[in-house]
PDB file of N, CA and C in Angstrom:
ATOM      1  N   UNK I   1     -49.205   0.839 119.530  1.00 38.00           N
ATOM      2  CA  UNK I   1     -48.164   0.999 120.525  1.00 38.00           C
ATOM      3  C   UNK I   1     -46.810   1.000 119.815  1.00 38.00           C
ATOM      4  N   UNK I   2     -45.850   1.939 120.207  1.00 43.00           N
ATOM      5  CA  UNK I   2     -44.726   2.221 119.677  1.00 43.00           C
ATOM      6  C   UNK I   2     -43.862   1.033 120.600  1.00 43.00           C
ATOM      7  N   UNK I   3     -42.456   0.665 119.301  1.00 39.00           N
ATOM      8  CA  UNK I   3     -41.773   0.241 119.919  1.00 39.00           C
ATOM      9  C   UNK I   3     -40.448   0.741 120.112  1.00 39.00           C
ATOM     10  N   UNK I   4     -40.056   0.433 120.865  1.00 39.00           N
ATOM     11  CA  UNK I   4     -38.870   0.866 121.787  1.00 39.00           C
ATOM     12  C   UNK I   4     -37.547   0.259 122.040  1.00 39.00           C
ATOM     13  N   UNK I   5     -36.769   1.119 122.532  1.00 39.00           N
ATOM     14  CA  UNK I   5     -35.363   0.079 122.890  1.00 39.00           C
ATOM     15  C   UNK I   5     -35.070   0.886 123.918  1.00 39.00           C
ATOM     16  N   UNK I   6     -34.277  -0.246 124.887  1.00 43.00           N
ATOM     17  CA  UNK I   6     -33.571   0.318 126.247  1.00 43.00           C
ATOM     18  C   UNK I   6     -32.115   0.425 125.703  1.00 43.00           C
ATOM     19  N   UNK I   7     -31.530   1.260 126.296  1.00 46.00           N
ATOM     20  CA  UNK I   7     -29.958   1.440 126.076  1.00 46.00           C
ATOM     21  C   UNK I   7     -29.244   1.857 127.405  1.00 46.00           C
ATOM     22  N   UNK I   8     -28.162   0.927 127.733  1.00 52.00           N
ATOM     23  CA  UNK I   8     -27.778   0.627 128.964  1.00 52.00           C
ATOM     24  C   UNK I   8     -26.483   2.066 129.078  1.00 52.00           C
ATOM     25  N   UNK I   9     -26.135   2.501 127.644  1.00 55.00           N
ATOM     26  CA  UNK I   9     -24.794   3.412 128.179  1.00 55.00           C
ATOM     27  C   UNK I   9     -25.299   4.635 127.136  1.00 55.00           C
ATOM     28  N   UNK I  10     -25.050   5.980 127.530  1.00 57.00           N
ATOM     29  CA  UNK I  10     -25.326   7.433 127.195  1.00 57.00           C
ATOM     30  C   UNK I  10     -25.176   7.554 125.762  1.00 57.00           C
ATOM     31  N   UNK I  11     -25.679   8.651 124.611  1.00 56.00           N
ATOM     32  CA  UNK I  11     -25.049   8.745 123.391  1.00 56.00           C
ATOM     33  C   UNK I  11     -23.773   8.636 123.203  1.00 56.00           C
ATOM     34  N   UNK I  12     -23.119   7.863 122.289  1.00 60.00           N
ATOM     35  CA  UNK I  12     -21.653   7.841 122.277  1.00 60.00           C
ATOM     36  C   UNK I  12     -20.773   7.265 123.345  1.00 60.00           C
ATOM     37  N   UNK I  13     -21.385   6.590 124.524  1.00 71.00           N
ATOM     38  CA  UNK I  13     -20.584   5.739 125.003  1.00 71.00           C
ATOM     39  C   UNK I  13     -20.568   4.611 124.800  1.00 71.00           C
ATOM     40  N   UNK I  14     -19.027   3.979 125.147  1.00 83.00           N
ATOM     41  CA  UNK I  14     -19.338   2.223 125.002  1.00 83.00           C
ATOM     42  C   UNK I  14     -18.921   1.739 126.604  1.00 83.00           C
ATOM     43  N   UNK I  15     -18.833   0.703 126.516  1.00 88.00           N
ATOM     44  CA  UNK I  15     -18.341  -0.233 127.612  1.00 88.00           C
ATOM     45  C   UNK I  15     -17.363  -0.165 128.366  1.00 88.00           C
ATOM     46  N   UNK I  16     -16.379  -0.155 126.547  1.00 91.00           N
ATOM     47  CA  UNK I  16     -14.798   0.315 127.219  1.00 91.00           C
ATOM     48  C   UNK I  16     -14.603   1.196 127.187  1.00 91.00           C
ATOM     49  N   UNK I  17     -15.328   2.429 127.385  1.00 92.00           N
ATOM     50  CA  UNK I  17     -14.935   3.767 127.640  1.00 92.00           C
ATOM     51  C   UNK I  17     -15.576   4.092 129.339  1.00 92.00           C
ATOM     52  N   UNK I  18     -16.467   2.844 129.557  1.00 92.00           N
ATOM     53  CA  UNK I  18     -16.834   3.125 130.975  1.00 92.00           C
ATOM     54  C   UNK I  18     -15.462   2.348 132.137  1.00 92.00           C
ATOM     55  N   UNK I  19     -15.450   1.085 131.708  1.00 95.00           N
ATOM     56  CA  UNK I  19     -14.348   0.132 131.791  1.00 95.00           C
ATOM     57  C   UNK I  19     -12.772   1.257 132.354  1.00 95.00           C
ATOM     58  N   UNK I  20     -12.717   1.662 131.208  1.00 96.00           N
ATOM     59  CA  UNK I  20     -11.427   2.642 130.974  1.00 96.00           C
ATOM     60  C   UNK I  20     -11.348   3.900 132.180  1.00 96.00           C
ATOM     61  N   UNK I  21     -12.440   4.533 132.152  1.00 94.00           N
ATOM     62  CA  UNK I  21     -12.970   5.589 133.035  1.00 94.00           C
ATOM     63  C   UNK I  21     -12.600   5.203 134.673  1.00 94.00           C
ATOM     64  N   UNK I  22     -13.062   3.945 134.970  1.00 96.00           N
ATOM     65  CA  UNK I  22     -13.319   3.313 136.102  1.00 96.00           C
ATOM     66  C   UNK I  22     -11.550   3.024 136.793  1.00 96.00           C
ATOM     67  N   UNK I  23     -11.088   2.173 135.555  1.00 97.00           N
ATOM     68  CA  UNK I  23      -9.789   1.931 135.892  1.00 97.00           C
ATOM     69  C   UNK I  23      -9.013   3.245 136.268  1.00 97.00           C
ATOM     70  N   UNK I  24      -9.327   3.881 135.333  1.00 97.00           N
ATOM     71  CA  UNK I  24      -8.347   5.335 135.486  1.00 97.00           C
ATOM     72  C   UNK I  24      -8.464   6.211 136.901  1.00 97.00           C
ATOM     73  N   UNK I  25     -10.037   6.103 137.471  1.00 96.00           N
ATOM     74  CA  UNK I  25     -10.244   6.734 138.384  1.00 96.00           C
ATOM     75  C   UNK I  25      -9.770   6.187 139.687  1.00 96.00           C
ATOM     76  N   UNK I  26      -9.486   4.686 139.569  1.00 97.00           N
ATOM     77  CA  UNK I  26      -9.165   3.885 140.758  1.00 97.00           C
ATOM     78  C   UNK I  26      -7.514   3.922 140.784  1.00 97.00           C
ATOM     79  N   UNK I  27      -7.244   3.891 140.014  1.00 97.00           N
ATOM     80  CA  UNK I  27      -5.230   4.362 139.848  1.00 97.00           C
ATOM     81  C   UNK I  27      -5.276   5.699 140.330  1.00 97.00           C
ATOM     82  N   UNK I  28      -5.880   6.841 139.656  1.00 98.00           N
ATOM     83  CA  UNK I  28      -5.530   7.989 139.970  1.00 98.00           C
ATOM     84  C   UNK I  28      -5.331   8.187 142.199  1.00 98.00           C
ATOM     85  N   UNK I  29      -6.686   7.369 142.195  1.00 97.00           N
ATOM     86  CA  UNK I  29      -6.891   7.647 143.648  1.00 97.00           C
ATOM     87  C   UNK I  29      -5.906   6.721 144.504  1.00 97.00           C
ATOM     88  N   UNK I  30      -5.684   5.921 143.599  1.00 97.00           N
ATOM     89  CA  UNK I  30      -4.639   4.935 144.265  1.00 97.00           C
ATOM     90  C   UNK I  30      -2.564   5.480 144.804  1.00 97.00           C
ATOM     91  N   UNK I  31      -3.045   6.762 143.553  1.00 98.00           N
ATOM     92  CA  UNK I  31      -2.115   7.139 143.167  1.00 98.00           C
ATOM     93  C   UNK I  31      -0.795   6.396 142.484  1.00 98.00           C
ATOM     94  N   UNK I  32      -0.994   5.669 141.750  1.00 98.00           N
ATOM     95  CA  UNK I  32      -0.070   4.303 140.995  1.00 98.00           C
ATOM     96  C   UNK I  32       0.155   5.469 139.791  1.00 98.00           C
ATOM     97  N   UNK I  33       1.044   4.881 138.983  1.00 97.00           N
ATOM     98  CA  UNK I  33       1.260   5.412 137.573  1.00 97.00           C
ATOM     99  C   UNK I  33       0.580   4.076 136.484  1.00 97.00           C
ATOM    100  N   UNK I  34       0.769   4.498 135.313  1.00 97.00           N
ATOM    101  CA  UNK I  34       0.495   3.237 134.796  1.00 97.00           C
ATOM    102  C   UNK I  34       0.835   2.167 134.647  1.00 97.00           C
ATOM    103  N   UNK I  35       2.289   2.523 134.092  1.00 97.00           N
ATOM    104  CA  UNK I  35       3.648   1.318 134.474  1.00 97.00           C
ATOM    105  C   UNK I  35       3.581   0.213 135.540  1.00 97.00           C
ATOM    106  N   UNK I  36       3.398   1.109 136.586  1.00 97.00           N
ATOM    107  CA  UNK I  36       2.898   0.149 137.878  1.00 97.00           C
ATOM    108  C   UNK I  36       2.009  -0.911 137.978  1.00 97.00           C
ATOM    109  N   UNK I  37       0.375   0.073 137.736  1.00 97.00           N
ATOM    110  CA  UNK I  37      -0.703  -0.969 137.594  1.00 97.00           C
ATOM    111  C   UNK I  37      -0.832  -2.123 136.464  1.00 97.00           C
ATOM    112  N   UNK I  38       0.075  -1.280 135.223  1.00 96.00           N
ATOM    113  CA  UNK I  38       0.534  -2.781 133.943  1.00 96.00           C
ATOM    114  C   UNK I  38       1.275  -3.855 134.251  1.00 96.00           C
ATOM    115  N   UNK I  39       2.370  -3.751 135.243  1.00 97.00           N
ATOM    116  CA  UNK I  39       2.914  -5.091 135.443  1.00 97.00           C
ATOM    117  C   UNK I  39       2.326  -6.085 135.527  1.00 97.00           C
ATOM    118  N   UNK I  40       2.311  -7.530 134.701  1.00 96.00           N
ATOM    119  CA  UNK I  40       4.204  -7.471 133.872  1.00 96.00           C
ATOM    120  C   UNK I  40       3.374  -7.083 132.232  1.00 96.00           C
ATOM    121  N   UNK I  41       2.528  -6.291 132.204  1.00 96.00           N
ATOM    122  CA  UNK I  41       2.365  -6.135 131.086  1.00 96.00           C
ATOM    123  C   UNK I  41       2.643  -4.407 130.393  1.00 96.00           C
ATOM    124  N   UNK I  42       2.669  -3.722 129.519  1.00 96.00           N
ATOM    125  CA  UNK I  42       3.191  -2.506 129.025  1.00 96.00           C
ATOM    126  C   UNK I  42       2.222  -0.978 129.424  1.00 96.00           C
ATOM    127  N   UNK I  43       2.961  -0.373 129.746  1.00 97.00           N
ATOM    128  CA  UNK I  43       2.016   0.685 130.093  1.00 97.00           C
ATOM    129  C   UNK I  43       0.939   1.391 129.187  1.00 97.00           C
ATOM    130  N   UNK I  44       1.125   1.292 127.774  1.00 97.00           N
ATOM    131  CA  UNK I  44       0.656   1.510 126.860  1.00 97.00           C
ATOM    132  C   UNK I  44      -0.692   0.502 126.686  1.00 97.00           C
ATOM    133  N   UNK I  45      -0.871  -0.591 127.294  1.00 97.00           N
ATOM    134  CA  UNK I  45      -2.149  -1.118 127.555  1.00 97.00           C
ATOM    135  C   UNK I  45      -3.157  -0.851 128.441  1.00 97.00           C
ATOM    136  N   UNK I  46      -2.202  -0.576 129.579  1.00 98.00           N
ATOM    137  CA  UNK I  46      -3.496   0.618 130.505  1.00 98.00           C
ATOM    138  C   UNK I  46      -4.025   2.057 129.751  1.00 98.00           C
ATOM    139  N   UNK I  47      -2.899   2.500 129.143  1.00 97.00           N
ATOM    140  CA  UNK I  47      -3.032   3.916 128.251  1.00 97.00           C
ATOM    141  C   UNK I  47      -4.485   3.536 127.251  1.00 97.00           C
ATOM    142  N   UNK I  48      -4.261   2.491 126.698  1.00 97.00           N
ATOM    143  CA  UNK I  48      -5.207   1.932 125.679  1.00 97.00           C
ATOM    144  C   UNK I  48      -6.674   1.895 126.343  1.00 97.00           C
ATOM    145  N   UNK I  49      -6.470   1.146 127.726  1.00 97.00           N
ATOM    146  CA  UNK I  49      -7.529   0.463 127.985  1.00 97.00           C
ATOM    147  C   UNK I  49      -8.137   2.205 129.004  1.00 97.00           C
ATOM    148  N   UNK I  50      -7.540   2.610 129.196  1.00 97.00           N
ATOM    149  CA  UNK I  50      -8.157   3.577 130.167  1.00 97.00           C
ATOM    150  C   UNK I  50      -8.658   5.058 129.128  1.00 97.00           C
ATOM    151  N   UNK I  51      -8.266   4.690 127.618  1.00 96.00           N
ATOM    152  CA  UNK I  51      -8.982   5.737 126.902  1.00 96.00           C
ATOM    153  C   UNK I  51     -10.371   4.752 125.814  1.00 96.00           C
ATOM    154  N   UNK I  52     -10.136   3.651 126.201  1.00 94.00           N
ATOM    155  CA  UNK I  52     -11.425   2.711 125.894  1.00 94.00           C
ATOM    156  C   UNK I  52     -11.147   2.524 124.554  1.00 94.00           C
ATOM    157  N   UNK I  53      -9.826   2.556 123.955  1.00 95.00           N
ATOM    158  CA  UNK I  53      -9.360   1.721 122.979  1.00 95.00           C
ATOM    159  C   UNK I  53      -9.196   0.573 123.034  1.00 95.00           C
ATOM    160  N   UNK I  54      -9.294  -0.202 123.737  1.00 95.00           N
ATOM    161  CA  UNK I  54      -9.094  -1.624 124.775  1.00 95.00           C
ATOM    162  C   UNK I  54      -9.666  -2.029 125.504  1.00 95.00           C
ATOM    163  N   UNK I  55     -10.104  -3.614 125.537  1.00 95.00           N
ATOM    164  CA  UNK I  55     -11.027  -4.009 126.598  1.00 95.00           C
ATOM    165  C   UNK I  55     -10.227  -5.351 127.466  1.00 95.00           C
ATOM    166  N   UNK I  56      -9.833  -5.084 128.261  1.00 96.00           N
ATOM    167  CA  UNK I  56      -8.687  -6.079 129.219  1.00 96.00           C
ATOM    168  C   UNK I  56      -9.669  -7.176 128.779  1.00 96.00           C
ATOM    169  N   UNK I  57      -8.846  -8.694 128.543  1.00 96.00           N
ATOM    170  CA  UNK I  57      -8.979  -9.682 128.995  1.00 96.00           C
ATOM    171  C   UNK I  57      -9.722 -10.059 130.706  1.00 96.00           C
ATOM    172  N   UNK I  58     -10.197 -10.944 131.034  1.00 95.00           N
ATOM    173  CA  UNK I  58     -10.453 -11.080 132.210  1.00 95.00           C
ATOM    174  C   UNK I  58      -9.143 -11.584 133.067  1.00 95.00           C
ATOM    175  N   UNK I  59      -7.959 -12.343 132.382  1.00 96.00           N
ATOM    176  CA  UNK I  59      -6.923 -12.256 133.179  1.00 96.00           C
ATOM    177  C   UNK I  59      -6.288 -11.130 133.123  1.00 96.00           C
ATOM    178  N   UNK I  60      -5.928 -10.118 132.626  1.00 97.00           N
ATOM    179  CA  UNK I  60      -4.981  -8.717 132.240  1.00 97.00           C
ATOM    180  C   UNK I  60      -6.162  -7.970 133.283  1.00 97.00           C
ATOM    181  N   UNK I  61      -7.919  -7.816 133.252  1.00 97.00           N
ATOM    182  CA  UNK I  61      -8.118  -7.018 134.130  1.00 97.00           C
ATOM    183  C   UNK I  61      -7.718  -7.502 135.489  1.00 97.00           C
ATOM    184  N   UNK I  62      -8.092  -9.196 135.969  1.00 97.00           N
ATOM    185  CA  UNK I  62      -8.013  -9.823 137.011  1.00 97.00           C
ATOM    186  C   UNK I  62      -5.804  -9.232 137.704  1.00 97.00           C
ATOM    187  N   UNK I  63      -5.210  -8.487 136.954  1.00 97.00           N
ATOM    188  CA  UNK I  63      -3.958  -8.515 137.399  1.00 97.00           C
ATOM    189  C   UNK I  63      -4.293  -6.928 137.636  1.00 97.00           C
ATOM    190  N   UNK I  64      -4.623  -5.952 136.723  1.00 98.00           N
ATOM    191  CA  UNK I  64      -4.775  -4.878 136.925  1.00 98.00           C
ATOM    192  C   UNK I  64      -5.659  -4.181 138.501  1.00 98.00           C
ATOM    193  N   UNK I  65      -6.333  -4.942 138.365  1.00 98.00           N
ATOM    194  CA  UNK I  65      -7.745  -5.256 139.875  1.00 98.00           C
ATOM    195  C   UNK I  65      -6.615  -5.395 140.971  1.00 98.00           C
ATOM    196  N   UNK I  66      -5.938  -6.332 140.978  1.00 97.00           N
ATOM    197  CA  UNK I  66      -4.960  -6.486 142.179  1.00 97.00           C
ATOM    198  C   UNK I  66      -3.728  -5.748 142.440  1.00 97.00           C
ATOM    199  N   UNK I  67      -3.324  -4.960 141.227  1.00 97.00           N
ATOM    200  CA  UNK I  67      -2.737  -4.030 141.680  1.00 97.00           C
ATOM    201  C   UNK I  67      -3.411  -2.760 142.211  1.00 97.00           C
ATOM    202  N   UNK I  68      -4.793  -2.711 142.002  1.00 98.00           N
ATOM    203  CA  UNK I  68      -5.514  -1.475 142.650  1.00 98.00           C
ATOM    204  C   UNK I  68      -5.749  -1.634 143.655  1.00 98.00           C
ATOM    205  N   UNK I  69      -5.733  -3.387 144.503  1.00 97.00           N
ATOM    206  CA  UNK I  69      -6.475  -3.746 145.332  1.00 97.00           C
ATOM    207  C   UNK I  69      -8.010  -3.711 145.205  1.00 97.00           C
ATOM    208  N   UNK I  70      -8.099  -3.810 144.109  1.00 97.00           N
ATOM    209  CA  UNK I  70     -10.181  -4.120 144.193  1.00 97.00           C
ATOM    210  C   UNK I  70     -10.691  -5.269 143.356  1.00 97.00           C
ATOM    211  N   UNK I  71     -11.682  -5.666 144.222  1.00 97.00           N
ATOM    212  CA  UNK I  71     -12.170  -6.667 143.503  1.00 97.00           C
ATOM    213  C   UNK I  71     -13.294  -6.447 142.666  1.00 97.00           C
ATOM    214  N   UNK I  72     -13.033  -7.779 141.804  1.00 95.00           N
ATOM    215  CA  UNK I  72     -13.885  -7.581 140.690  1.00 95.00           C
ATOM    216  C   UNK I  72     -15.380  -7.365 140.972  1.00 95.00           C
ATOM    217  N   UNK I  73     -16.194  -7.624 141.810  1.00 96.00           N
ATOM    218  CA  UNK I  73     -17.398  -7.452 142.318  1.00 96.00           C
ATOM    219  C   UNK I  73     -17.376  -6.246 142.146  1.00 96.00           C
ATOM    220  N   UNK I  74     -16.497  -5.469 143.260  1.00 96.00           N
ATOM    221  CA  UNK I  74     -16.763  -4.245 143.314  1.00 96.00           C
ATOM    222  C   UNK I  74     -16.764  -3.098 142.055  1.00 96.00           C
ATOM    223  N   UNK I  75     -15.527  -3.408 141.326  1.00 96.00           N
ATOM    224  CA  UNK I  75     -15.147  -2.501 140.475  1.00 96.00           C
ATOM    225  C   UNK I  75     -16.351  -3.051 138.878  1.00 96.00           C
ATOM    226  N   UNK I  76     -17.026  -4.066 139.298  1.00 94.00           N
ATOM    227  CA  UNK I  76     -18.351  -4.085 138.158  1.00 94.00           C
ATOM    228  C   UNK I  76     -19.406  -3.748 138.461  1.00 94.00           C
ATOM    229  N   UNK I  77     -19.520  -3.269 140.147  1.00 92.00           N
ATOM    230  CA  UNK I  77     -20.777  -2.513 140.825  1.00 92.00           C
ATOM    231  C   UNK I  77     -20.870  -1.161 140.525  1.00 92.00           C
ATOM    232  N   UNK I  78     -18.955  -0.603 140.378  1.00 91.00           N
ATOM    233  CA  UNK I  78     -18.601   1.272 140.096  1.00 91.00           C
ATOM    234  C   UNK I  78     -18.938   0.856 138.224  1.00 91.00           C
ATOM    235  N   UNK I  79     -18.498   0.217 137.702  1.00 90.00           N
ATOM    236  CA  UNK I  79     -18.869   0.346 136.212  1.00 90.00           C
ATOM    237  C   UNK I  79     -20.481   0.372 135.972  1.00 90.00           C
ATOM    238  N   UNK I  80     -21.340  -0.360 136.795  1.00 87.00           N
ATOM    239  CA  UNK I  80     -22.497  -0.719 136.754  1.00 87.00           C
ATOM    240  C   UNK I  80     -22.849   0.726 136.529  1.00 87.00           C
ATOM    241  N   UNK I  81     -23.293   1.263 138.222  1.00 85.00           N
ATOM    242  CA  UNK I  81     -23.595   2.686 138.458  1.00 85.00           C
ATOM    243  C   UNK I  81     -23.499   3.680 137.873  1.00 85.00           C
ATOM    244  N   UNK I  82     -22.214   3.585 136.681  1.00 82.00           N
ATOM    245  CA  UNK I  82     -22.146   4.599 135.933  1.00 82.00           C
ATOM    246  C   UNK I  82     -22.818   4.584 134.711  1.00 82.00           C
ATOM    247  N   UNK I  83     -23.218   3.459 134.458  1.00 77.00           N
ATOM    248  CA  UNK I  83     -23.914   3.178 133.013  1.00 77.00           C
ATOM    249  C   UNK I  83     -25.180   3.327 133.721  1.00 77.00           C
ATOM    250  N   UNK I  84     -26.325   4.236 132.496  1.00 61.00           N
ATOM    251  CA  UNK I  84     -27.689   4.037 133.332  1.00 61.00           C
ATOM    252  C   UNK I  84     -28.249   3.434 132.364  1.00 61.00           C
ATOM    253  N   UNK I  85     -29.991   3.155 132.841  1.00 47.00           N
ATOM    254  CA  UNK I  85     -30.495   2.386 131.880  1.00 47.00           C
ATOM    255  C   UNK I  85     -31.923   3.724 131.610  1.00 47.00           C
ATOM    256  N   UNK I  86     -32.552   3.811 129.852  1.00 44.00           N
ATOM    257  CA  UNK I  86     -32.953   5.251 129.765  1.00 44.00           C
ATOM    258  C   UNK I  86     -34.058   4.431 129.041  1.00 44.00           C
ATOM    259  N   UNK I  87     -34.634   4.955 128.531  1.00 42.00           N
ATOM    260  CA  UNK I  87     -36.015   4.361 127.723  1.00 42.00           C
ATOM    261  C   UNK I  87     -35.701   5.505 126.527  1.00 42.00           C
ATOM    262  N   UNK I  88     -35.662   4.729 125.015  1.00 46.00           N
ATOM    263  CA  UNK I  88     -35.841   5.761 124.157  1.00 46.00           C
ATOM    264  C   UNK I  88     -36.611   5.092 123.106  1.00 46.00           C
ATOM    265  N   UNK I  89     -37.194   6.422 122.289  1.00 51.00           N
ATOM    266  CA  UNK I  89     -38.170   5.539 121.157  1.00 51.00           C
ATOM    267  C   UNK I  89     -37.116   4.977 120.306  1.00 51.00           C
ATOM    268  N   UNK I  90     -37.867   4.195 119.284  1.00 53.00           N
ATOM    269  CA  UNK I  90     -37.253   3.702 118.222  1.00 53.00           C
ATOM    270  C   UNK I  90     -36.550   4.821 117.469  1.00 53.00           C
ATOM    271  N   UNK I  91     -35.771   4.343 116.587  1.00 48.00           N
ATOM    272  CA  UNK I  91     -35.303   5.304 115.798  1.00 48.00           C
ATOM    273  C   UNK I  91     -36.048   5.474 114.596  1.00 48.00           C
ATOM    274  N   UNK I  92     -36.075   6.869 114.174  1.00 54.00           N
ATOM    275  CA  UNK I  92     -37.205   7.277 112.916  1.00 54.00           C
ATOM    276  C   UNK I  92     -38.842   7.408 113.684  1.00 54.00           C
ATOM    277  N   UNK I  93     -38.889   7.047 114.669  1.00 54.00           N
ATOM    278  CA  UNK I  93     -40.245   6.977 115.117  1.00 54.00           C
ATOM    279  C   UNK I  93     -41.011   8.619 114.350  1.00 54.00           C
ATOM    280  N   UNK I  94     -42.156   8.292 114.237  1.00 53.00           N
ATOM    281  CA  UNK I  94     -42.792   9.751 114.213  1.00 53.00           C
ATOM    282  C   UNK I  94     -43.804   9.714 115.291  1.00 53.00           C
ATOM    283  N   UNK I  95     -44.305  10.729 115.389  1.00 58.00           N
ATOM    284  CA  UNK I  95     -45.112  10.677 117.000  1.00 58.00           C
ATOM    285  C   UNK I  95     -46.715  10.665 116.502  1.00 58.00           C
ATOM    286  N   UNK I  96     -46.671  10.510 115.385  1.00 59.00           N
ATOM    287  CA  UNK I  96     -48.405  10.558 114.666  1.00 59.00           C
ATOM    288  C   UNK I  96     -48.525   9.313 113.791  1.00 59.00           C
ATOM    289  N   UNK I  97     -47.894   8.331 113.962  1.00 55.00           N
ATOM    290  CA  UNK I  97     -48.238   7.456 112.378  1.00 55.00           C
ATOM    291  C   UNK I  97     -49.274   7.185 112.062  1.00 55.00           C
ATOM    292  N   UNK I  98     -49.505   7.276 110.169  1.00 58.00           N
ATOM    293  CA  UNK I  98     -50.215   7.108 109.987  1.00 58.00           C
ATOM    294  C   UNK I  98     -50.926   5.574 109.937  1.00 58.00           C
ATOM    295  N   UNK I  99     -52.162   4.901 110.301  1.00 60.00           N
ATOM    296  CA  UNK I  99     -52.358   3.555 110.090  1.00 60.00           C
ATOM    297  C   UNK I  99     -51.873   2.909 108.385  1.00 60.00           C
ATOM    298  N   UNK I 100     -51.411   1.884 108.611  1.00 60.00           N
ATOM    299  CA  UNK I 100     -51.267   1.132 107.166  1.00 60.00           C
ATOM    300  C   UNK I 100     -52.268   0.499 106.807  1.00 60.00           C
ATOM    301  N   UNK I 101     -52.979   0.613 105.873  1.00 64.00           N
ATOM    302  CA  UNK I 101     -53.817   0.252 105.052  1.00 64.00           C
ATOM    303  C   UNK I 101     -53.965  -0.638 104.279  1.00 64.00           C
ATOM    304  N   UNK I 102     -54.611  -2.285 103.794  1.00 65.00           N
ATOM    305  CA  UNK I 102     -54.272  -2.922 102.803  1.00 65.00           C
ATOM    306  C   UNK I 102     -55.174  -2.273 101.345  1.00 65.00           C
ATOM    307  N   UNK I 103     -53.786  -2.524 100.302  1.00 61.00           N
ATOM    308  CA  UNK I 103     -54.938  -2.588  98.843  1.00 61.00           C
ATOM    309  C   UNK I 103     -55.591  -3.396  98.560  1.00 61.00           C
TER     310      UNK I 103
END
């Protein structure tokens, strides 16, 4: 029996690029700028955090959340949903191995 690994986010994604995604999509619809949703912190940290160069603190997201009006439940249910969970073989697997043998 082959072994395996689960992987919770797509080739080449991370966390804070889902994180980032999420925030960005909830401002956009909110229609805020960034400036806005950063107070009192720099807009260049939402910039950061919404291209997943950055992963908010839980107080910096907990301020960002309330300027969107959403709560954290929710907005880790939209991060959830977007990450899936996939079944892939190991890496290097071959699909025939041969048995190992002792000398």
């Amino acid at each position: 029996m082959a072994l395996s690994t689960i992987s919770l986010l797509s080739p080449g994604e991370t966390l804070a690029g889902v994180i980032g995604r999420e925030i960005r999509r909830r401002r956009l619809a909110a229609g805020l700028s960034q400036a806005v949703v950063a107070f009192p912190f720099s807009r260049a940290l939402v910039c950061s955090i919404e291209h997943g160069r950055a992963v908010p603190s839980l107080a910096a997201l907990a301020v960002l959340l309330d300027h969107l009006d959403v709560e954290f439940d929710e907005f880790f249910r939209a991060v959830q949903s977007e990450m899936t969970m996939r079944y892939t073989p190991r890496h290097g697997h071959h699909p025939n191995p041969t048995p190992c043998r002792r000398r």
